[in-house]
Coordinates of C-alpha atoms and ligand atoms in Angstrom, one line a residue:
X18 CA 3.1 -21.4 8.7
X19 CA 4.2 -22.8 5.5
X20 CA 7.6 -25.6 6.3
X21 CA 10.7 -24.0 4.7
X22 CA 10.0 -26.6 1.9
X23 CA 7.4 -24.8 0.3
X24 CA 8.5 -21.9 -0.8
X25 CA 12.0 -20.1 -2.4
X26 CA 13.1 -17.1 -4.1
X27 CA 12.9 -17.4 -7.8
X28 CA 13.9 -14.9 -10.8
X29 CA 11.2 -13.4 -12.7
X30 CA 12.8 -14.1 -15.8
X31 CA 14.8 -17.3 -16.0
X32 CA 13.2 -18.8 -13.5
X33 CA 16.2 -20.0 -11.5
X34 CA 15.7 -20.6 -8.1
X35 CA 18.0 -19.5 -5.0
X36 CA 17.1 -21.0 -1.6
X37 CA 15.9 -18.5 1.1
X38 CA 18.4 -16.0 1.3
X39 CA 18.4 -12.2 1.7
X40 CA 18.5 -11.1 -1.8
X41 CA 16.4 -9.4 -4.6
X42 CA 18.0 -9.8 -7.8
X43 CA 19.2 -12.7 -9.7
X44 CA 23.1 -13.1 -9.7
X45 CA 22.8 -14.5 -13.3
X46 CA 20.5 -12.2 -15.2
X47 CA 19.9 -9.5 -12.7
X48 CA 16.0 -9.6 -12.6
X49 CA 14.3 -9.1 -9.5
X50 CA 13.4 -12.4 -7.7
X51 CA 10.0 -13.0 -5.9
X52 CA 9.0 -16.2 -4.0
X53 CA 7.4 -18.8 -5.3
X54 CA 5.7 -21.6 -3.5
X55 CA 4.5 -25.4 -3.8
X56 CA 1.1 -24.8 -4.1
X57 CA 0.3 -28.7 -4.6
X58 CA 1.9 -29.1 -1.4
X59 CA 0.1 -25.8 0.0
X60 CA -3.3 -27.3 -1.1
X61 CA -3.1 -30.1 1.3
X62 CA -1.9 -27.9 4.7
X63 CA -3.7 -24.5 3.9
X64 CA -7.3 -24.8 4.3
X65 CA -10.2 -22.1 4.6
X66 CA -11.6 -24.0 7.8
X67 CA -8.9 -23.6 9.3
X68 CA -9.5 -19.5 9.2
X69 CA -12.4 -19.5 11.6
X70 CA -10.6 -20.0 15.0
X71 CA -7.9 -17.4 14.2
X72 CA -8.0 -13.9 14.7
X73 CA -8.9 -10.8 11.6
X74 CA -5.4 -9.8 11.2
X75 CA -2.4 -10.5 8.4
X76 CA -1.4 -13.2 10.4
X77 CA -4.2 -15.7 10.0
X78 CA -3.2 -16.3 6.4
X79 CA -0.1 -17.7 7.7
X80 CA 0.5 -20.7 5.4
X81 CA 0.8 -18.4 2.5
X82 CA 3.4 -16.5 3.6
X83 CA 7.1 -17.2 4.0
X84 CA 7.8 -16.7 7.8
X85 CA 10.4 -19.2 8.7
X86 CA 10.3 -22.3 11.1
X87 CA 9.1 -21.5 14.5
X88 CA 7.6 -18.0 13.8
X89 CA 5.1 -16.6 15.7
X90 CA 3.3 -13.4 15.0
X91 CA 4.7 -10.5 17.1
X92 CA 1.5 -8.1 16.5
X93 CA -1.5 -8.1 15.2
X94 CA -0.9 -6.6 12.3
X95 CA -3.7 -5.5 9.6
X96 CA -7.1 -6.8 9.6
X97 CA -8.8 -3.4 8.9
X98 CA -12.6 -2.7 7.5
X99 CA -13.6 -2.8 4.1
X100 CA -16.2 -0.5 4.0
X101 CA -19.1 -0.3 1.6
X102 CA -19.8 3.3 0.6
X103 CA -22.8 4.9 0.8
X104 CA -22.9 8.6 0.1
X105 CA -19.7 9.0 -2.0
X106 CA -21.2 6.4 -4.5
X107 CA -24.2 7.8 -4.2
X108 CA -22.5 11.1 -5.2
X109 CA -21.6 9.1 -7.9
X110 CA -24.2 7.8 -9.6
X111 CA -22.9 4.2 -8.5
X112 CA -23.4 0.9 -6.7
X113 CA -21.1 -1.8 -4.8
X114 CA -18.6 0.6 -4.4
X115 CA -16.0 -0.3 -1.4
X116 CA -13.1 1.1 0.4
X117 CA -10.4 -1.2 2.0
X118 CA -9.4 1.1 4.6
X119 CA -5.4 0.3 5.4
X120 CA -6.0 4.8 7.0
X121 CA -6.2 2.2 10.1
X122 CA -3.8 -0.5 9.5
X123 CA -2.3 -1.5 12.9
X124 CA 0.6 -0.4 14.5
X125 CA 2.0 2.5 12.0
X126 CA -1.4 3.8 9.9
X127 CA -0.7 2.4 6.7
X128 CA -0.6 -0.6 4.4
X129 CA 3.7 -0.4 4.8
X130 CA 3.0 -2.7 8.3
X131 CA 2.1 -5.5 6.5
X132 CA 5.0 -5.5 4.1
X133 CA 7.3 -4.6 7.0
X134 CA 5.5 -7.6 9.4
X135 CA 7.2 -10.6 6.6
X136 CA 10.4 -8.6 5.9
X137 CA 11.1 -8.8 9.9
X138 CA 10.1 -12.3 9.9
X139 CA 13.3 -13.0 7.3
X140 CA 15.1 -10.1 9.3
X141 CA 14.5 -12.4 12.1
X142 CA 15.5 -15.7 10.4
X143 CA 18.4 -14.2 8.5
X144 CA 19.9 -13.5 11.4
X145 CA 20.1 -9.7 11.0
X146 CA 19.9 -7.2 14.6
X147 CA 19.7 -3.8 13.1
X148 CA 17.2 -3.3 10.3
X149 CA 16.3 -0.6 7.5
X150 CA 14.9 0.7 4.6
X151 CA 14.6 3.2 1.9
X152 CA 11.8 5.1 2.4
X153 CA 8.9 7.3 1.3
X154 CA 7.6 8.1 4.9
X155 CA 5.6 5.5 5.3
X156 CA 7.9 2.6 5.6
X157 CA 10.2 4.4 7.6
X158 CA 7.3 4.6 10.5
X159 CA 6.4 1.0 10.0
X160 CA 10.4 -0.1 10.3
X161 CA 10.4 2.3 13.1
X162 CA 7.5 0.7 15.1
X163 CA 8.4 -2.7 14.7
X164 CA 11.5 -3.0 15.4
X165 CA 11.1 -1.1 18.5
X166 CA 8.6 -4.0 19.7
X167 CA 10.6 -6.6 18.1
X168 CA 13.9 -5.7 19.4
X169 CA 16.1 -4.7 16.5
X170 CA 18.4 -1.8 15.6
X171 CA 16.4 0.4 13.0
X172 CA 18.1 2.9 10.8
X173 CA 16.1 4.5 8.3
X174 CA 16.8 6.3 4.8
X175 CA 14.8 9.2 3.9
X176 CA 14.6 11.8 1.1
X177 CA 15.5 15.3 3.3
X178 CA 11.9 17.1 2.4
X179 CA 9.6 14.6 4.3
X180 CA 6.7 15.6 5.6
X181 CA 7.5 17.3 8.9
X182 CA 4.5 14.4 10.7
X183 CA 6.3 11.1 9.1
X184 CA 9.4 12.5 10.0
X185 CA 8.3 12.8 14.0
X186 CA 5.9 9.3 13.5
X187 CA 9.5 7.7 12.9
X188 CA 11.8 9.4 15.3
X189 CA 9.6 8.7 17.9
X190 CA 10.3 4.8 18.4
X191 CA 14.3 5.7 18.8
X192 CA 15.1 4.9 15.4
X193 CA 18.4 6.3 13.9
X194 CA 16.7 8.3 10.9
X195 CA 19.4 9.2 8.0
X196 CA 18.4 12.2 5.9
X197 CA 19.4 12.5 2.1
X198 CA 19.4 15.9 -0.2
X199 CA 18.2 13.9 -3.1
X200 CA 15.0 12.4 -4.1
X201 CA 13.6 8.8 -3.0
X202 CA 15.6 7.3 -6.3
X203 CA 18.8 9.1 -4.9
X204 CA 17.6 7.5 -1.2
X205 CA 16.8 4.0 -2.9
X206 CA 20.1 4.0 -4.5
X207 CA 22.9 4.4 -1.7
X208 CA 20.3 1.7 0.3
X209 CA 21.7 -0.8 -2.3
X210 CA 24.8 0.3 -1.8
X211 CA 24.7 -0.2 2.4
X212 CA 23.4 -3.7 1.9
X213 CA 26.4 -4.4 0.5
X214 CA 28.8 -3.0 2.4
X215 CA 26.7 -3.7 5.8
X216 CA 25.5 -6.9 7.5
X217 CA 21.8 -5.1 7.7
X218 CA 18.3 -6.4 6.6
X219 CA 17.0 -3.5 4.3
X220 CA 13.3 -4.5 4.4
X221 CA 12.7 -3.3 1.0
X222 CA 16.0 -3.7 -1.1
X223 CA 18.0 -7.2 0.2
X224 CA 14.8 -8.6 1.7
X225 CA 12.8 -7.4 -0.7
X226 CA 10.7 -10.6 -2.3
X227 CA 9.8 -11.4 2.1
X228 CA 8.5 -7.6 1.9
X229 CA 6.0 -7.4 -1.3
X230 CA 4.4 -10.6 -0.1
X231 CA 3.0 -9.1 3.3
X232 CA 1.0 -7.0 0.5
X233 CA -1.0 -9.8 -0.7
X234 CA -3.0 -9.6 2.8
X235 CA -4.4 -6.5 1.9
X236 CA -5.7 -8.4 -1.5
X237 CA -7.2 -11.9 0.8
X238 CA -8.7 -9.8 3.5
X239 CA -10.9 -8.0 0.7
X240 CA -11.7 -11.1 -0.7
X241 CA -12.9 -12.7 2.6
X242 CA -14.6 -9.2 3.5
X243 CA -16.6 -9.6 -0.1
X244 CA -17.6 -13.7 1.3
X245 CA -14.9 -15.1 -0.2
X246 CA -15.5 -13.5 -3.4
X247 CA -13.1 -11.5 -6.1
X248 CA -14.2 -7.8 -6.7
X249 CA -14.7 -6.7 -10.7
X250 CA -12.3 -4.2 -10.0
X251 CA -9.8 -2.8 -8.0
X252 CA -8.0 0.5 -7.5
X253 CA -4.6 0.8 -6.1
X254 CA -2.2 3.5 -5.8
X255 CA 1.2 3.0 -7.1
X256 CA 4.7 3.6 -6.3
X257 CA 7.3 1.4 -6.9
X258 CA 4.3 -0.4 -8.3
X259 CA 4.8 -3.9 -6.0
X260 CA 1.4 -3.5 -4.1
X261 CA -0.9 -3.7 -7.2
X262 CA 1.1 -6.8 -8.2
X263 CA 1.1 -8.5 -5.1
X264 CA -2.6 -8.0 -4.5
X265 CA -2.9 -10.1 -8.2
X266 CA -0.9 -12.2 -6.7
X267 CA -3.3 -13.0 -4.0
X268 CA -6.2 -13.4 -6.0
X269 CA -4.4 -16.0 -8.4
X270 CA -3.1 -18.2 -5.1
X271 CA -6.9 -18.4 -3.4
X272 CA -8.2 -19.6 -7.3
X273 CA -5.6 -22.0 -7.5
X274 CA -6.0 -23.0 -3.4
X275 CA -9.9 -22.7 -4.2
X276 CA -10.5 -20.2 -2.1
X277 CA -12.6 -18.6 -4.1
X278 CA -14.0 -19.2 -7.9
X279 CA -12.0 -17.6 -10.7
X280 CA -13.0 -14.5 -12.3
X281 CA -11.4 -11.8 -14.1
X282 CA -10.4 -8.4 -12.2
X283 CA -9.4 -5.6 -13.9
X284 CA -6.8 -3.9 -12.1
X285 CA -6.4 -0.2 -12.2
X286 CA -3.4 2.2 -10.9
X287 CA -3.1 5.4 -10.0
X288 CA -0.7 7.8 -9.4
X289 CA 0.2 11.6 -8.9
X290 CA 0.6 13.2 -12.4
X291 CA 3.6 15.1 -10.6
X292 CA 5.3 11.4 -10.6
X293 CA 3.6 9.3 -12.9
X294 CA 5.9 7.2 -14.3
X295 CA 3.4 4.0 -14.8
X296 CA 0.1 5.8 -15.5
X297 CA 2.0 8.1 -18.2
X298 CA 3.5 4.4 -19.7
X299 CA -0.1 2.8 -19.1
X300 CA -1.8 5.7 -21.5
X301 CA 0.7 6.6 -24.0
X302 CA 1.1 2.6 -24.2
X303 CA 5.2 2.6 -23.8
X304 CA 6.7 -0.3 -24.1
X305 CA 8.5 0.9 -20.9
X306 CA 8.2 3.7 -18.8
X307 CA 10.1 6.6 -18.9
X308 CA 11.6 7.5 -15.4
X309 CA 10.4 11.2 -14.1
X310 CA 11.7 13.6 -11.5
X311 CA 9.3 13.8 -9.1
X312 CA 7.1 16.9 -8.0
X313 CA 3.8 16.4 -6.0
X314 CA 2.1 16.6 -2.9
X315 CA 1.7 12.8 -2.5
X316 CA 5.0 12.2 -1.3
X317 CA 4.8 8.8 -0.3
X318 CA 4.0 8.0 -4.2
X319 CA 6.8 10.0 -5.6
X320 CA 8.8 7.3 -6.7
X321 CA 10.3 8.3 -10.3
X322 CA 12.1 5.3 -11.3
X323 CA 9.8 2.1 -9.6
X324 CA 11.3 -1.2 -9.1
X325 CA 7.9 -3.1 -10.2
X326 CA 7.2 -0.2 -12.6
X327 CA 7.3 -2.9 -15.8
X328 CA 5.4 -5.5 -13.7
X329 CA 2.9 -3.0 -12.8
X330 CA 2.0 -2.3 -16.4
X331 CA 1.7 -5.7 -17.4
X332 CA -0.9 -6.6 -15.0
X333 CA -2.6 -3.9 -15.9
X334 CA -3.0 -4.4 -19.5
X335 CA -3.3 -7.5 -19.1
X336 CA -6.3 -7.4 -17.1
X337 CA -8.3 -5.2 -19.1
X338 CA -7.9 -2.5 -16.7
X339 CA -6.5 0.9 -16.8
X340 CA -4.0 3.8 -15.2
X341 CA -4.8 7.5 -14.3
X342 CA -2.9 10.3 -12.5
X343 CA -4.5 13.5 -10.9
X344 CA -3.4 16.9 -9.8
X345 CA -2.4 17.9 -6.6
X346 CA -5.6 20.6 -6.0
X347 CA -7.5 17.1 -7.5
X348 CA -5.9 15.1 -4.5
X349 CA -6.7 17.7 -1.9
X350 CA -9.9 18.1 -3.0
X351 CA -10.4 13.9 -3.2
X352 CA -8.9 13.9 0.3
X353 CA -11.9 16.3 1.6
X354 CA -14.6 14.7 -0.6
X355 CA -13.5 11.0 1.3
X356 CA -13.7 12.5 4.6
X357 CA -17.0 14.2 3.7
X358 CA -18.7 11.5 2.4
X359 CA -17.4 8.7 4.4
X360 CA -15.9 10.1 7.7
X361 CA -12.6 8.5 6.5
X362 CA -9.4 10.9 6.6
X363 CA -6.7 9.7 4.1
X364 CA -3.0 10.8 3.5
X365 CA -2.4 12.1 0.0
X366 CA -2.1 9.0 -1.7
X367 CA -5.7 8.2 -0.7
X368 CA -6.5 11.3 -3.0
X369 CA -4.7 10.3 -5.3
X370 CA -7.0 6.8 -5.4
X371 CA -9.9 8.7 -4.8
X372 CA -9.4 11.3 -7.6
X373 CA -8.5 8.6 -10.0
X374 CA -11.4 6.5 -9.7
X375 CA -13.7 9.3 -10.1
X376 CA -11.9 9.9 -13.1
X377 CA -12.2 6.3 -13.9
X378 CA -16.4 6.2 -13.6
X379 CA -16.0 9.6 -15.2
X380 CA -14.4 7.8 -18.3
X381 CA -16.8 4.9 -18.1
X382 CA -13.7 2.5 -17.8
X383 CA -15.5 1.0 -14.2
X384 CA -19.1 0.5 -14.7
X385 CA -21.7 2.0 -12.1
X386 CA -22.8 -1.7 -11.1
X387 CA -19.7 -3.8 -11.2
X388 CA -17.9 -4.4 -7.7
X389 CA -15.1 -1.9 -7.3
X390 CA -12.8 -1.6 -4.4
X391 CA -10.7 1.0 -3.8
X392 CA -7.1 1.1 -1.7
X393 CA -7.1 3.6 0.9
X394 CA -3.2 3.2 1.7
X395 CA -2.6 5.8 4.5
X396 CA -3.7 8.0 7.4
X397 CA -4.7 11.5 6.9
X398 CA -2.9 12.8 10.1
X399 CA 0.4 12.2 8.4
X400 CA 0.0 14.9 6.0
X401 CA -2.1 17.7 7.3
X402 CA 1.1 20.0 5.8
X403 CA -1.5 19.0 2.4
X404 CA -4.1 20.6 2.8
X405 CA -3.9 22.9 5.9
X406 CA -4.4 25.7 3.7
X407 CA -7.8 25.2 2.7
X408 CA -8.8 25.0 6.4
X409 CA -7.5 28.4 8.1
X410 CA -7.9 28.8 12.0
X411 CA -11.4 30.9 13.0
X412 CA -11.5 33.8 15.0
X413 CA -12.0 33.0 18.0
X414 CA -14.8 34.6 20.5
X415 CA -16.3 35.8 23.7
X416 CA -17.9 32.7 26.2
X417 CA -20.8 34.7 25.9
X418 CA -24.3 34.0 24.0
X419 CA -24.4 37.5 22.5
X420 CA -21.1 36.8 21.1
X421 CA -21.8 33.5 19.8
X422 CA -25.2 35.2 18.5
X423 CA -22.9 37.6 16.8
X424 CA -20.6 35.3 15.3
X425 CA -24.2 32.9 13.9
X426 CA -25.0 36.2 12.3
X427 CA -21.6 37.0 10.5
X428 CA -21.6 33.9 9.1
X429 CA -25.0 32.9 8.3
X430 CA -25.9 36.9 7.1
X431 CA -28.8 38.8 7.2
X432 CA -31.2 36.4 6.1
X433 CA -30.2 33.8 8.3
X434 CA -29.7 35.8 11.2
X435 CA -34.1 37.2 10.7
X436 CA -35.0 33.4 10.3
X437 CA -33.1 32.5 14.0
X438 CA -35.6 34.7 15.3
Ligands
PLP13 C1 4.2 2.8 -0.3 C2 2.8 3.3 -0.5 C3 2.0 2.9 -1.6 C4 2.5 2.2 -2.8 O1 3.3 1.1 -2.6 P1 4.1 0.3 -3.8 O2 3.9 -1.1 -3.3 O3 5.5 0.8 -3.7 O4 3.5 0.6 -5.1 C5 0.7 3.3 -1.6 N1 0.2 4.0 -0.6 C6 0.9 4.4 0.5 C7 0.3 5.2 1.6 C8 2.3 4.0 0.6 O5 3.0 4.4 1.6
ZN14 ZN1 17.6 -14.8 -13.6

């Protein structure tokens, strides 16, 4: 890993720098801070070579995170397939379309384990025992997981209408799991406010710069998985709108390391029209987005007022790219078409990247034969609540043939049934 030399927290805006310590915000001008790194000094210690003898997980891009003297990886967390699709881009009329699949993401099902594996890293030098978050669903069953293997304390925030499944995949590992009437802003809020008053590590509000940059793994294993290589475009669902930074982020660190040769990537984000905060701002071309009250299916995206919301936009425009929202019968419906088509079962928010990038092609924004990758965030099992409606159970029937031959002849109809024969 990178000395503690190389890298410190730094405000977006006036560019003050802090030290390592757990905060997010910048005591003079009150804009979020990130960490920023020596990349001459990086240059000379982080080399590709030295990839090969180490593992396909998060960890093996070690020198470009901020993990603190001594650290040693608890897990092996990420390293998951980028797949290249065959029949859903077929169904599309396209080419070199791929799927980073984060469904499968090691140990929680979801993308939210890498952010958590850095923030415990700083929990961990920080000095923190019991550890938290603000939470979605997601995050709460990565916070939940890891600290049970690492040893902490973990006490969770959630909204109070959960899914019933990310509500269990949480509880399970012992962790104490606080439930707020309110929304994921109300949740978000009162976190801030327990920082203060508590000697906790809050993954994602006082350790929140060590947090977004376990999301630029998910941006340097697609480029290895490509050879080393940048996509044309990418597709990233957004919530508080820190992933789709951080994977820029990654991209702009392996030009500048030369990784990999520069090229421009458009980056595109997408979003739940029931809470679309940066996709509205993105197409009605706000200066800033207006925050919304969230209502949609793709809970673990409803965030109405996001912390990288203006950040998010940015990078977008600035790319060349573009933001889309979809419906929640267009999510369930993009939910079954990736599971048809791919064998992949995704969470909502996996519809929601799959709706939007049909919408995308649809609009001609992503060209049939540039490189697109898409961000499959989540595991479908966490929200079969979704779409269990459009599956109800069978009848069941008889273990006999005549009853099975029956039941072929119910379904199939009469002309079926005369061509069995
Ligand atoms: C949290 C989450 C996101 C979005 O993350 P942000 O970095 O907050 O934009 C995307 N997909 C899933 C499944 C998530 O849980
Ligand atoms: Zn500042």
């Amino acid at each position: 890993m990178s000395p503690d030399s190389l890298y410190q927290l730094r405000c977006r805006e006036c560019g003050k720098t802090w030290g390592n310590v757990p905060r997010s915000f910048c005591e003079d001008c009150f804009s979020p801070l990130e960490v920023a790194y020596d990349y001459d000094a990086l240059k000379k210690i982080a080399r590709r070579e030295n990839l090969s003898s180490r593992s396909f997980n998060m960890w093996r891009y070690s020198e470009l995170l901020p993990l603190g003297e001594g650290f040693t990886p608890p897990t092996a967390t990420g390293g998951t397939p980028l797949v290249l699709s065959h029949k859903l881009a077929a169904q599309w009329g396209i080419k070199n379309l791929y799927l980073k699949n984060d469904a499968v993401c090691f140990p929680s099902l979801s993308f939210k384990d890498r952010v958590v594996g850095t923030a415990l890293a700083a929990a961990r030098r920080f000095g923190f025992e019991t550890v938290g978050c603000s939470s979605t669903g997601n995050l709460a069953n990565a916070v939940a997981a890891q600290a049970a293997q690492q040893g902490f304390d973990a006490c969770v925030f959630i909204p109070a209408d959960l899914e019933p499944a990310k509500v269990l995949n949480t509880a399970v590992y012992g962790a104490r799991i606080v439930r707020i009437n309110g929304n994921y802003d109300h949740v978000n809020r009162l976190c801030a406010q327990i920082a203060d008053r508590f000697q906790w590590g809050l993954v994602n509000v006082n350790l929140r710069p060590y947090y977004s940059e376990g999301s630029k793994t998910h941006g340097y294993e697609i480029a290895e998985q490509l050879g080393w290589r940048l996509p044309d475009n990418v597709v990233v669902p957004m919530a508080g709108g820190s992933l789709i930074t951080k994977i820029a982020k990654a991209f702009k660190e392996l030009v500048t390391l030369g990784w990999v040769n520069d090229k421009p990537v458009k980056f595109f984000g997408a979003q739940a029209t029931g809470c679309s905060p940066i996709s509205d701002g993105v197409k009605r071309n706000l200066a800033r987005f207006e925050p919304q009250k969230p209502n949609t299916i793709a809970r673990s995206l409803a965030i109405g007022n996001p912390a990288d919301g203006p950040f998010a936009m940015k990078l977008i425009r600035d790319s060349g790219g573009w933001a889309e929202d979809v419906s929640d019968p267009e999510i369930v419906d993009a939910i079954q078409l990736l599971a048809e088509t791919e064998g992949i079962f995704t969470e909502t928010a996996g519809g929601v990247t799959v709706g939007v990038t049909r919408k995308l092609f649809a609009q001609n924004r992503i060209k049939p034969e540039e490189t697109t990758v898409i961000c499959i965030t989540g595991n479908g099992l966490k929200t079969t609540d979704a779409i269990a409606a459009e599956f109800p159970a069978t009848e069941a029937i008889a273990p006999r043939l005549e009853a099975f031959e029956a039941y072929l002849d119910a379904q199939l109809g009469a002309t079926a049934a005369g061509a069995k024969t």
